PDB file of C-alpha atoms in Angstrom:
ATOM      1  CA  VAL A   1       0.000   0.000   0.000  1.00 34.00           C
ATOM      2  CA  SER A   2       2.804   2.399   0.830  1.00 38.00           C
ATOM      3  CA  GLN A   3       4.205   2.002  -2.685  1.00 45.00           C
ATOM      4  CA  ARG A   4       0.952   2.919  -4.431  1.00 42.00           C
ATOM      5  CA  PRO A   5       1.207   6.456  -5.905  1.00 48.00           C
ATOM      6  CA  ALA A   6      -1.401   9.002  -4.916  1.00 46.00           C
ATOM      7  CA  LEU A   7      -4.066   9.838  -7.478  1.00 44.00           C
ATOM      8  CA  THR A   8      -3.521  13.049  -9.411  1.00 45.00           C
ATOM      9  CA  PRO A   9      -6.271  15.410 -10.622  1.00 38.00           C
ATOM     10  CA  ARG A  10      -5.973  13.873 -14.092  1.00 40.00           C
ATOM     11  CA  HIS A  11      -7.174  10.540 -12.665  1.00 46.00           C
ATOM     12  CA  LEU A  12     -10.305  12.029 -11.150  1.00 48.00           C
ATOM     13  CA  THR A  13     -13.627  11.830 -12.921  1.00 52.00           C
ATOM     14  CA  ARG A  14     -15.345  15.201 -13.305  1.00 56.00           C
ATOM     15  CA  THR A  15     -18.368  15.656 -11.058  1.00 55.00           C
ATOM     16  CA  GLU A  16     -20.904  15.854 -13.878  1.00 55.00           C
ATOM     17  CA  ASP A  17     -19.586  12.613 -15.431  1.00 59.00           C
ATOM     18  CA  ARG A  18     -20.200  10.537 -12.309  1.00 59.00           C
ATOM     19  CA  LEU A  19     -23.091   8.321 -11.312  1.00 56.00           C
ATOM     20  CA  SER A  20     -25.488  10.201  -9.051  1.00 57.00           C
ATOM     21  CA  PHE A  21     -25.354   7.698  -6.198  1.00 68.00           C
ATOM     22  CA  VAL A  22     -24.981   4.015  -5.394  1.00 80.00           C
ATOM     23  CA  TYR A  23     -27.011   2.467  -2.570  1.00 80.00           C
ATOM     24  CA  LEU A  24     -25.667  -0.586  -0.705  1.00 87.00           C
ATOM     25  CA  GLU A  25     -27.015  -2.522   2.244  1.00 87.00           C
ATOM     26  CA  ARG A  26     -26.220  -5.741   4.149  1.00 92.00           C
ATOM     27  CA  CYS A  27     -22.780  -6.218   2.626  1.00 95.00           C
ATOM     28  CA  THR A  28     -19.086  -5.625   3.266  1.00 96.00           C
ATOM     29  CA  VAL A  29     -17.512  -2.786   1.303  1.00 96.00           C
ATOM     30  CA  HIS A  30     -13.817  -3.304   0.548  1.00 95.00           C
ATOM     31  CA  ARG A  31     -11.227  -2.222  -2.020  1.00 94.00           C
ATOM     32  CA  ASP A  32      -9.734  -3.915  -5.060  1.00 92.00           C
ATOM     33  CA  ALA A  33      -7.185  -1.652  -6.788  1.00 86.00           C
ATOM     34  CA  ASN A  34      -9.089   1.585  -7.613  1.00 83.00           C
ATOM     35  CA  ALA A  35     -12.505  -0.012  -7.315  1.00 89.00           C
ATOM     36  CA  ILE A  36     -14.626  -0.689  -4.285  1.00 91.00           C
ATOM     37  CA  THR A  37     -16.217  -4.102  -3.850  1.00 94.00           C
ATOM     38  CA  ALA A  38     -19.552  -4.972  -2.277  1.00 94.00           C
ATOM     39  CA  GLN A  39     -19.580  -8.535  -0.966  1.00 95.00           C
ATOM     40  CA  ASP A  40     -22.673 -10.338   0.291  1.00 93.00           C
ATOM     41  CA  ALA A  41     -24.096 -13.874   0.238  1.00 91.00           C
ATOM     42  CA  GLU A  42     -24.694 -13.650  -3.514  1.00 92.00           C
ATOM     43  CA  GLY A  43     -21.123 -12.747  -4.447  1.00 93.00           C
ATOM     44  CA  THR A  44     -18.892  -9.727  -5.040  1.00 94.00           C
ATOM     45  CA  THR A  45     -19.663  -6.665  -7.149  1.00 93.00           C
ATOM     46  CA  HIS A  46     -16.923  -4.304  -8.351  1.00 92.00           C
ATOM     47  CA  ILE A  47     -17.724  -0.578  -8.621  1.00 90.00           C
ATOM     48  CA  PRO A  48     -15.138   1.893 -10.001  1.00 87.00           C
ATOM     49  CA  ALA A  49     -14.731   4.363  -7.143  1.00 81.00           C
ATOM     50  CA  ALA A  50     -14.023   7.353  -9.402  1.00 79.00           C
ATOM     51  CA  THR A  51     -17.451   7.036 -11.041  1.00 79.00           C
ATOM     52  CA  ILE A  52     -19.410   7.450  -7.791  1.00 80.00           C
ATOM     53  CA  GLY A  53     -20.897  10.761  -6.744  1.00 72.00           C
ATOM     54  CA  THR A  54     -22.353   9.597  -3.422  1.00 73.00           C
ATOM     55  CA  LEU A  55     -22.156   6.162  -1.825  1.00 81.00           C
ATOM     56  CA  LEU A  56     -25.220   5.495   0.337  1.00 77.00           C
ATOM     57  CA  LEU A  57     -24.534   2.888   3.009  1.00 83.00           C
ATOM     58  CA  GLY A  58     -27.702   1.315   4.361  1.00 81.00           C
ATOM     59  CA  PRO A  59     -28.288  -1.062   7.298  1.00 86.00           C
ATOM     60  CA  GLY A  60     -25.985  -4.051   7.679  1.00 91.00           C
ATOM     61  CA  THR A  61     -23.055  -2.541   5.774  1.00 93.00           C
ATOM     62  CA  ARG A  62     -19.460  -2.747   6.929  1.00 94.00           C
ATOM     63  CA  VAL A  63     -16.803  -0.634   5.248  1.00 94.00           C
ATOM     64  CA  THR A  64     -13.046  -1.152   5.500  1.00 95.00           C
ATOM     65  CA  HIS A  65     -10.374   1.469   5.927  1.00 94.00           C
ATOM     66  CA  GLN A  66      -9.013   0.756   2.441  1.00 93.00           C
ATOM     67  CA  ALA A  67     -12.448   1.310   0.900  1.00 92.00           C
ATOM     68  CA  MET A  68     -12.748   4.678   2.627  1.00 90.00           C
ATOM     69  CA  SER A  69      -9.212   5.498   1.477  1.00 87.00           C
ATOM     70  CA  VAL A  70      -9.985   5.057  -2.223  1.00 87.00           C
ATOM     71  CA  LEU A  71     -13.310   6.885  -1.858  1.00 84.00           C
ATOM     72  CA  GLY A  72     -11.510   9.793  -0.224  1.00 79.00           C
ATOM     73  CA  GLU A  73      -8.828   9.833  -2.920  1.00 78.00           C
ATOM     74  CA  THR A  74     -11.424  10.005  -5.692  1.00 77.00           C
ATOM     75  CA  GLY A  75     -13.545  12.667  -3.986  1.00 70.00           C
ATOM     76  CA  ALA A  76     -16.685  10.569  -3.533  1.00 76.00           C
ATOM     77  CA  ALA A  77     -19.060  11.474  -0.732  1.00 73.00           C
ATOM     78  CA  VAL A  78     -20.217   8.739   1.618  1.00 79.00           C
ATOM     79  CA  ALA A  79     -23.581   8.784   3.345  1.00 73.00           C
ATOM     80  CA  TRP A  80     -24.726   6.455   6.075  1.00 76.00           C
ATOM     81  CA  VAL A  81     -28.505   6.227   5.819  1.00 69.00           C
ATOM     82  CA  GLY A  82     -31.309   4.441   7.607  1.00 63.00           C
ATOM     83  CA  GLU A  83     -33.269   1.605   6.079  1.00 60.00           C
ATOM     84  CA  HIS A  84     -35.592   4.021   4.357  1.00 45.00           C
ATOM     85  CA  GLY A  85     -33.010   6.609   3.375  1.00 46.00           C
ATOM     86  CA  VAL A  86     -33.444   8.868   6.410  1.00 46.00           C
ATOM     87  CA  ARG A  87     -30.599  10.074   8.674  1.00 53.00           C
ATOM     88  CA  TYR A  88     -27.645  11.314   6.686  1.00 54.00           C
ATOM     89  CA  TYR A  89     -23.906  11.655   7.212  1.00 56.00           C
ATOM     90  CA  ALA A  90     -21.311  12.324   4.513  1.00 52.00           C
ATOM     91  CA  SER A  91     -17.673  13.173   4.033  1.00 53.00           C
ATOM     92  CA  GLY A  92     -15.439  13.468   1.020  1.00 51.00           C
ATOM     93  CA  ARG A  93     -12.467  15.065  -0.619  1.00 56.00           C
ATOM     94  CA  ALA A  94     -12.798  17.830  -3.168  1.00 59.00           C
ATOM     95  CA  LEU A  95     -12.108  16.892  -6.775  1.00 58.00           C
ATOM     96  CA  THR A  96     -10.801  20.373  -7.544  1.00 64.00           C
ATOM     97  CA  ARG A  97      -7.415  21.563  -6.353  1.00 67.00           C
ATOM     98  CA  SER A  98      -8.379  25.228  -6.704  1.00 77.00           C
ATOM     99  CA  SER A  99      -9.845  27.385  -3.942  1.00 84.00           C
ATOM    100  CA  ALA A 100     -11.541  29.778  -6.413  1.00 88.00           C
ATOM    101  CA  LEU A 101     -15.107  28.692  -5.681  1.00 91.00           C
ATOM    102  CA  MET A 102     -14.546  28.508  -1.922  1.00 93.00           C
ATOM    103  CA  GLU A 103     -13.118  32.037  -1.917  1.00 93.00           C
ATOM    104  CA  ALA A 104     -15.980  33.309  -4.083  1.00 95.00           C
ATOM    105  CA  GLN A 105     -18.509  31.653  -1.768  1.00 97.00           C
ATOM    106  CA  ALA A 106     -16.920  33.209   1.316  1.00 96.00           C
ATOM    107  CA  GLN A 107     -16.874  36.662  -0.291  1.00 95.00           C
ATOM    108  CA  GLN A 108     -20.523  36.428  -1.375  1.00 96.00           C
ATOM    109  CA  TRP A 109     -21.569  35.107   2.036  1.00 97.00           C
ATOM    110  CA  ALA A 110     -19.628  37.660   4.125  1.00 96.00           C
ATOM    111  CA  ASN A 111     -21.442  40.681   2.661  1.00 96.00           C
ATOM    112  CA  PRO A 112     -25.151  40.884   3.641  1.00 95.00           C
ATOM    113  CA  ARG A 113     -26.045  42.531   0.309  1.00 96.00           C
ATOM    114  CA  THR A 114     -24.387  39.911  -1.862  1.00 96.00           C
ATOM    115  CA  ARG A 115     -25.690  37.141   0.397  1.00 96.00           C
ATOM    116  CA  LEU A 116     -29.229  38.352  -0.250  1.00 97.00           C
ATOM    117  CA  ALA A 117     -28.452  38.703  -3.966  1.00 96.00           C
ATOM    118  CA  VAL A 118     -27.414  35.036  -4.125  1.00 97.00           C
ATOM    119  CA  ALA A 119     -30.580  34.020  -2.255  1.00 96.00           C
ATOM    120  CA  ARG A 120     -32.632  35.908  -4.858  1.00 97.00           C
ATOM    121  CA  ALA A 121     -30.660  34.228  -7.647  1.00 96.00           C
ATOM    122  CA  MET A 122     -31.467  30.841  -6.104  1.00 96.00           C
ATOM    123  CA  TYR A 123     -35.143  31.728  -6.060  1.00 96.00           C
ATOM    124  CA  ARG A 124     -34.911  32.802  -9.702  1.00 96.00           C
ATOM    125  CA  LEU A 125     -33.376  29.436 -10.629  1.00 94.00           C
ATOM    126  CA  ARG A 126     -36.222  27.598  -8.908  1.00 94.00           C
ATOM    127  CA  PHE A 127     -39.021  29.762 -10.272  1.00 94.00           C
ATOM    128  CA  PRO A 128     -37.829  31.456 -13.484  1.00 94.00           C
ATOM    129  CA  ASP A 129     -41.302  32.835 -14.216  1.00 93.00           C
ATOM    130  CA  GLU A 130     -41.083  35.196 -11.213  1.00 93.00           C
ATOM    131  CA  ASP A 131     -38.665  38.065 -10.645  1.00 94.00           C
ATOM    132  CA  PRO A 132     -37.503  38.220  -6.988  1.00 95.00           C
ATOM    133  CA  ALA A 133     -35.689  41.548  -7.405  1.00 94.00           C
ATOM    134  CA  GLY A 134     -36.416  43.815  -4.456  1.00 93.00           C
ATOM    135  CA  LEU A 135     -37.881  41.070  -2.257  1.00 94.00           C
ATOM    136  CA  THR A 136     -36.747  40.959   1.361  1.00 95.00           C
ATOM    137  CA  ARG A 137     -35.687  37.699   2.963  1.00 94.00           C
ATOM    138  CA  ARG A 138     -39.045  37.400   4.702  1.00 95.00           C
ATOM    139  CA  GLU A 139     -40.834  37.940   1.416  1.00 96.00           C
ATOM    140  CA  LEU A 140     -38.613  35.368  -0.313  1.00 95.00           C
ATOM    141  CA  LEU A 141     -39.497  32.782   2.317  1.00 94.00           C
ATOM    142  CA  GLY A 142     -43.195  33.557   1.966  1.00 95.00           C
ATOM    143  CA  HIS A 143     -43.124  33.333  -1.820  1.00 95.00           C
ATOM    144  CA  GLU A 144     -41.144  30.079  -1.684  1.00 94.00           C
ATOM    145  CA  GLY A 145     -43.580  28.533   0.792  1.00 94.00           C
ATOM    146  CA  LYS A 146     -46.534  29.389  -1.407  1.00 95.00           C
ATOM    147  CA  ARG A 147     -44.878  27.986  -4.526  1.00 95.00           C
ATOM    148  CA  VAL A 148     -44.058  24.706  -2.764  1.00 95.00           C
ATOM    149  CA  LYS A 149     -47.639  24.366  -1.504  1.00 95.00           C
ATOM    150  CA  ASP A 150     -48.891  25.049  -5.013  1.00 96.00           C
ATOM    151  CA  CYS A 151     -46.552  22.326  -6.308  1.00 96.00           C
ATOM    152  CA  TYR A 152     -47.930  19.804  -3.793  1.00 95.00           C
ATOM    153  CA  ARG A 153     -51.507  20.594  -4.818  1.00 96.00           C
ATOM    154  CA  ALA A 154     -50.702  20.487  -8.542  1.00 96.00           C
ATOM    155  CA  GLN A 155     -48.964  17.113  -8.280  1.00 97.00           C
ATOM    156  CA  ALA A 156     -51.808  15.711  -6.177  1.00 96.00           C
ATOM    157  CA  ALA A 157     -54.299  16.777  -8.840  1.00 97.00           C
ATOM    158  CA  ARG A 158     -52.113  15.336 -11.606  1.00 96.00           C
ATOM    159  CA  THR A 159     -51.701  11.930  -9.976  1.00 96.00           C
ATOM    160  CA  GLY A 160     -55.063  11.713  -8.197  1.00 96.00           C
ATOM    161  CA  ILE A 161     -53.432  11.206  -4.792  1.00 93.00           C
ATOM    162  CA  PRO A 162     -55.215  12.771  -1.800  1.00 92.00           C
ATOM    163  CA  TRP A 163     -52.967  15.408  -0.244  1.00 93.00           C
ATOM    164  CA  ARG A 164     -53.387  16.138   3.448  1.00 90.00           C
ATOM    165  CA  GLY A 165     -50.232  18.182   3.937  1.00 90.00           C
ATOM    166  CA  ARG A 166     -46.565  17.481   4.599  1.00 90.00           C
ATOM    167  CA  ARG A 167     -46.108  15.049   7.471  1.00 84.00           C
ATOM    168  CA  TYR A 168     -42.734  13.805   8.694  1.00 79.00           C
ATOM    169  CA  ILE A 169     -41.596  12.810  12.179  1.00 78.00           C
ATOM    170  CA  PRO A 170     -37.773  12.644  12.420  1.00 76.00           C
ATOM    171  CA  GLY A 171     -36.691   9.071  13.086  1.00 72.00           C
ATOM    172  CA  ASP A 172     -40.098   7.602  12.216  1.00 74.00           C
ATOM    173  CA  PHE A 173     -40.208   7.171   8.454  1.00 74.00           C
ATOM    174  CA  THR A 174     -43.349   5.024   8.447  1.00 75.00           C
ATOM    175  CA  SER A 175     -45.453   7.579  10.314  1.00 77.00           C
ATOM    176  CA  GLY A 176     -46.315   9.334   7.054  1.00 82.00           C
ATOM    177  CA  ASP A 177     -48.470   8.085   4.204  1.00 89.00           C
ATOM    178  CA  ALA A 178     -46.941   6.759   0.978  1.00 93.00           C
ATOM    179  CA  VAL A 179     -46.497  10.137  -0.705  1.00 94.00           C
ATOM    180  CA  ASN A 180     -44.903  11.677   2.398  1.00 93.00           C
ATOM    181  CA  GLN A 181     -42.534   8.713   2.643  1.00 92.00           C
ATOM    182  CA  ALA A 182     -41.590   9.175  -1.005  1.00 93.00           C
ATOM    183  CA  ILE A 183     -41.005  12.921  -0.528  1.00 94.00           C
ATOM    184  CA  THR A 184     -38.768  12.210   2.474  1.00 91.00           C
ATOM    185  CA  ALA A 185     -36.772   9.519   0.653  1.00 90.00           C
ATOM    186  CA  ALA A 186     -36.292  11.759  -2.387  1.00 92.00           C
ATOM    187  CA  ALA A 187     -35.186  14.683  -0.210  1.00 91.00           C
ATOM    188  CA  GLN A 188     -32.631  12.607   1.677  1.00 86.00           C
ATOM    189  CA  CYS A 189     -31.109  11.311  -1.544  1.00 87.00           C
ATOM    190  CA  MET A 190     -31.005  14.822  -2.989  1.00 89.00           C
ATOM    191  CA  TYR A 191     -29.122  16.004   0.106  1.00 88.00           C
ATOM    192  CA  GLY A 192     -26.499  13.317  -0.505  1.00 81.00           C
ATOM    193  CA  ILE A 193     -26.160  14.253  -4.156  1.00 82.00           C
ATOM    194  CA  ALA A 194     -25.917  17.971  -3.400  1.00 87.00           C
ATOM    195  CA  HIS A 195     -23.343  17.289  -0.686  1.00 84.00           C
ATOM    196  CA  ALA A 196     -21.231  15.284  -3.120  1.00 76.00           C
ATOM    197  CA  VAL A 197     -21.249  18.086  -5.704  1.00 82.00           C
ATOM    198  CA  VAL A 198     -20.626  20.865  -3.154  1.00 87.00           C
ATOM    199  CA  THR A 199     -17.642  19.103  -1.605  1.00 79.00           C
ATOM    200  CA  SER A 200     -16.230  17.911  -4.941  1.00 74.00           C
ATOM    201  CA  LEU A 201     -16.152  21.525  -6.159  1.00 83.00           C
ATOM    202  CA  GLY A 202     -14.313  22.596  -3.016  1.00 84.00           C
ATOM    203  CA  CYS A 203     -17.152  24.712  -1.600  1.00 92.00           C
ATOM    204  CA  SER A 204     -18.063  24.980   2.066  1.00 93.00           C
ATOM    205  CA  PRO A 205     -21.160  22.913   2.951  1.00 92.00           C
ATOM    206  CA  ALA A 206     -21.823  25.228   5.923  1.00 94.00           C
ATOM    207  CA  LEU A 207     -21.941  28.697   4.318  1.00 96.00           C
ATOM    208  CA  GLY A 208     -25.552  28.861   3.178  1.00 96.00           C
ATOM    209  CA  PHE A 209     -27.390  31.770   1.582  1.00 97.00           C
ATOM    210  CA  VAL A 210     -30.948  30.700   2.493  1.00 96.00           C
ATOM    211  CA  HIS A 211     -30.348  28.143   5.242  1.00 96.00           C
ATOM    212  CA  SER A 212     -28.158  29.074   8.196  1.00 94.00           C
ATOM    213  CA  GLY A 213     -26.709  27.715  11.428  1.00 94.00           C
ATOM    214  CA  HIS A 214     -26.079  24.148  10.233  1.00 93.00           C
ATOM    215  CA  GLU A 215     -22.990  22.385   8.948  1.00 90.00           C
ATOM    216  CA  LEU A 216     -24.890  21.546   5.725  1.00 91.00           C
ATOM    217  CA  SER A 217     -26.627  24.878   5.122  1.00 95.00           C
ATOM    218  CA  PHE A 218     -25.268  25.331   1.581  1.00 96.00           C
ATOM    219  CA  VAL A 219     -26.026  21.678   0.776  1.00 94.00           C
ATOM    220  CA  LEU A 220     -29.666  22.270   1.749  1.00 94.00           C
ATOM    221  CA  ASP A 221     -29.690  25.426  -0.399  1.00 96.00           C
ATOM    222  CA  ILE A 222     -28.521  23.496  -3.468  1.00 96.00           C
ATOM    223  CA  ALA A 223     -30.768  20.478  -2.917  1.00 94.00           C
ATOM    224  CA  ASP A 224     -33.817  22.748  -2.674  1.00 94.00           C
ATOM    225  CA  LEU A 225     -33.116  24.132  -6.154  1.00 95.00           C
ATOM    226  CA  TYR A 226     -34.506  20.906  -7.626  1.00 95.00           C
ATOM    227  CA  LYS A 227     -37.274  20.139  -5.131  1.00 93.00           C
ATOM    228  CA  THR A 228     -40.226  21.247  -7.263  1.00 93.00           C
ATOM    229  CA  GLN A 229     -38.494  20.339 -10.527  1.00 93.00           C
ATOM    230  CA  ILE A 230     -37.590  16.725  -9.731  1.00 94.00           C
ATOM    231  CA  GLY A 231     -38.103  15.596  -6.130  1.00 94.00           C
ATOM    232  CA  ILE A 232     -41.779  16.341  -5.492  1.00 95.00           C
ATOM    233  CA  PRO A 233     -43.160  15.261  -8.926  1.00 96.00           C
ATOM    234  CA  LEU A 234     -41.206  11.995  -8.759  1.00 96.00           C
ATOM    235  CA  ALA A 235     -42.418  11.301  -5.213  1.00 95.00           C
ATOM    236  CA  PHE A 236     -46.044  11.627  -6.311  1.00 96.00           C
ATOM    237  CA  ASP A 237     -45.382   9.360  -9.308  1.00 96.00           C
ATOM    238  CA  ILE A 238     -43.952   6.657  -7.029  1.00 95.00           C
ATOM    239  CA  ALA A 239     -46.779   6.943  -4.485  1.00 95.00           C
ATOM    240  CA  ALA A 240     -49.327   6.640  -7.278  1.00 95.00           C
ATOM    241  CA  LEU A 241     -47.939   3.174  -8.093  1.00 94.00           C
ATOM    242  CA  GLY A 242     -48.685   1.755  -4.631  1.00 91.00           C
ATOM    243  CA  ASP A 243     -47.744   1.763  -0.953  1.00 88.00           C
ATOM    244  CA  GLU A 244     -45.220  -1.088  -0.990  1.00 90.00           C
ATOM    245  CA  ASP A 245     -41.477  -0.522  -0.715  1.00 90.00           C
ATOM    246  CA  VAL A 246     -41.822   3.215  -1.276  1.00 91.00           C
ATOM    247  CA  GLY A 247     -38.346   4.159  -0.057  1.00 88.00           C
ATOM    248  CA  SER A 248     -36.311   1.872  -2.313  1.00 87.00           C
ATOM    249  CA  ARG A 249     -38.552   2.496  -5.341  1.00 93.00           C
ATOM    250  CA  THR A 250     -38.095   6.227  -4.865  1.00 92.00           C
ATOM    251  CA  ARG A 251     -34.308   5.910  -4.678  1.00 88.00           C
ATOM    252  CA  ARG A 252     -34.150   3.814  -7.846  1.00 89.00           C
ATOM    253  CA  ALA A 253     -36.483   6.118  -9.752  1.00 92.00           C
ATOM    254  CA  LEU A 254     -34.600   9.200  -8.585  1.00 90.00           C
ATOM    255  CA  ARG A 255     -31.294   7.680  -9.693  1.00 84.00           C
ATOM    256  CA  ASP A 256     -32.708   7.097 -13.173  1.00 87.00           C
ATOM    257  CA  ARG A 257     -34.279  10.564 -13.350  1.00 90.00           C
ATOM    258  CA  ILE A 258     -31.028  12.235 -12.322  1.00 85.00           C
ATOM    259  CA  ASN A 259     -29.129  10.403 -15.040  1.00 80.00           C
ATOM    260  CA  GLU A 260     -31.802  11.190 -17.650  1.00 87.00           C
ATOM    261  CA  THR A 261     -31.801  14.909 -16.845  1.00 87.00           C
ATOM    262  CA  SER A 262     -28.016  15.220 -16.362  1.00 84.00           C
ATOM    263  CA  LEU A 263     -28.698  16.769 -12.970  1.00 86.00           C
ATOM    264  CA  LEU A 264     -25.086  16.573 -11.803  1.00 79.00           C
ATOM    265  CA  ASN A 265     -23.989  18.664 -14.757  1.00 81.00           C
ATOM    266  CA  GLN A 266     -26.787  21.158 -14.063  1.00 89.00           C
ATOM    267  CA  CYS A 267     -25.874  21.274 -10.378  1.00 90.00           C
ATOM    268  CA  VAL A 268     -22.234  22.081 -11.167  1.00 87.00           C
ATOM    269  CA  ASN A 269     -23.258  24.821 -13.582  1.00 91.00           C
ATOM    270  CA  ASP A 270     -25.793  26.301 -11.152  1.00 95.00           C
ATOM    271  CA  ILE A 271     -23.280  26.508  -8.301  1.00 95.00           C
ATOM    272  CA  LYS A 272     -20.721  28.232 -10.509  1.00 93.00           C
ATOM    273  CA  GLN A 273     -23.353  30.615 -11.858  1.00 94.00           C
ATOM    274  CA  LEU A 274     -24.441  31.515  -8.321  1.00 96.00           C
ATOM    275  CA  LEU A 275     -20.968  32.026  -6.887  1.00 96.00           C
ATOM    276  CA  LEU A 276     -19.229  33.344 -10.003  1.00 91.00           C
ATOM    277  CA  PRO A 277     -22.017  35.125 -11.885  1.00 83.00           C
ATOM    278  CA  GLN A 278     -19.552  36.802 -14.233  1.00 74.00           C
ATOM    279  CA  THR A 279     -18.623  33.365 -15.628  1.00 58.00           C
ATOM    280  CA  THR A 280     -20.953  32.558 -18.520  1.00 45.00           C
ATOM    281  CA  ALA A 281     -19.781  29.021 -19.174  1.00 43.00           C
ATOM    282  CA  VAL A 282     -18.232  26.154 -17.280  1.00 43.00           C
ATOM    283  CA  THR A 283     -14.656  25.681 -18.404  1.00 43.00           C
ATOM    284  CA  PRO A 284     -12.709  22.663 -17.174  1.00 41.00           C
ATOM    285  CA  THR A 285      -9.350  24.270 -17.781  1.00 37.00           C
ATOM    286  CA  GLY A 286      -7.682  25.486 -14.620  1.00 43.00           C
ATOM    287  CA  GLU A 287     -10.063  23.630 -12.309  1.00 48.00           C
ATOM    288  CA  ASP A 288      -7.593  20.899 -11.441  1.00 50.00           C
ATOM    289  CA  ARG A 289      -4.374  22.859 -11.410  1.00 55.00           C
ATOM    290  CA  ASP A 290      -2.411  22.065  -8.263  1.00 57.00           C
ATOM    291  CA  VAL A 291      -1.060  25.608  -7.870  1.00 69.00           C
ATOM    292  CA  VAL A 292      -0.317  27.413  -4.603  1.00 77.00           C
ATOM    293  CA  MET A 293       0.023  31.206  -4.752  1.00 77.00           C
ATOM    294  CA  LEU A 294       0.963  33.871  -2.212  1.00 83.00           C
ATOM    295  CA  GLN A 295      -1.193  36.922  -1.561  1.00 81.00           C
ATOM    296  CA  SER A 296       0.491  40.248  -2.253  1.00 81.00           C
ATOM    297  CA  ASP A 297      -0.642  43.875  -2.132  1.00 84.00           C
ATOM    298  CA  GLY A 298      -3.459  45.312  -4.222  1.00 79.00           C
ATOM    299  CA  GLY A 299      -5.263  41.988  -4.585  1.00 73.00           C
ATOM    300  CA  HIS A 300      -2.404  40.492  -6.599  1.00 80.00           C
ATOM    301  CA  HIS A 301      -0.991  36.979  -6.244  1.00 78.00           C
ATOM    302  CA  VAL A 302       2.600  35.883  -6.731  1.00 82.00           C
ATOM    303  CA  ALA A 303       4.196  32.468  -7.108  1.00 81.00           C
ATOM    304  CA  SER A 304       4.955  30.481  -3.982  1.00 75.00           C
ATOM    305  CA  GLY A 305       8.215  28.690  -3.290  1.00 72.00           C
ATOM    306  CA  LEU A 306      10.286  31.823  -3.874  1.00 77.00           C
ATOM    307  CA  ASN A 307      12.127  34.129  -1.484  1.00 73.00           C
ATOM    308  CA  TYR A 308      10.869  37.706  -1.759  1.00 77.00           C
ATOM    309  CA  ASP A 309      13.483  39.397   0.443  1.00 73.00           C
ATOM    310  CA  GLY A 310      14.943  42.529  -1.144  1.00 63.00           C
ATOM    311  CA  PRO A 311      13.354  45.440  -3.071  1.00 56.00           C
ATOM    312  CA  ASP A 312      15.077  44.790  -6.387  1.00 50.00           C
ATOM    313  CA  ASP A 313      14.960  41.015  -6.660  1.00 49.00           C
ATOM    314  CA  TYR A 314      11.253  40.385  -6.108  1.00 50.00           C
ATOM    315  CA  GLY A 315      11.009  36.634  -6.327  1.00 49.00           C
ATOM    316  CA  ASP A 316      14.262  35.634  -7.960  1.00 50.00           C
ATOM    317  CA  GLY A 317      15.369  33.076  -5.420  1.00 52.00           C
ATOM    318  CA  LEU A 318      13.971  29.721  -4.351  1.00 48.00           C
ATOM    319  CA  TRP A 319      12.680  29.538  -0.822  1.00 47.00           C
TER     320      TRP A 319
END
């Protein structure tokens, strides 16, 4: 193991090219070269680690240190979930070697005006038919709540499912009816996917623009962008097919829908548009450069690894 070279950015699969998530339960997760293996009574399955966005570990799973090592090297997020996809924990290593997005996020978050501007931009992404310019935070929350309620009612009418309101008791997945169970399962999976993208881009999961006070505030912000577009409609579709095995059917259907709609690619683009609005297109060049700079005066950066002592030989000697 000590002789195996570390992965370089060139070996890492771009976020938008990865699978959305892989769900495993009642198996042992180990490592074979640069793949993880899932071993159970039926045999062993090999999964290339670099193609995983989020690995969801359900009940009965055991994961080895070597498996976590390769997942960390490839930037995959890992989520431990309950039997029905509730309760979430994730960690991962950023795919990018640049701090550009993290710095942009911190700058946007630190200024109350730009923080509100990003919150409005998020609302605009969710509901492009409405202009949130000039809305206060309280007004944004009120408008968002109304739009979500309207979405619930519209999907209930479309699928013919009686809607009695959102019901979810933390830790008790089965307390809700089929459609509420499906909404909860879809939301939990979306949190895992959003967390994988946020961390793989090197952003801070905690610095949210709508949510606040939680270690995953920005993850919740990003996941909510696709709630009325994907999560809620799919949950009603699954509930309309019956009450059996709602959680696993929702996860499988969501996985397929995410791949069909290229959601990971959209998520990457949306985050960059929100944090770097002056960037009109996503360009892979420069993302994976392993470059460390030093901050100088006037907002300028200079090369690291050099000795800058002396007024006339600014940076001519190795440190």
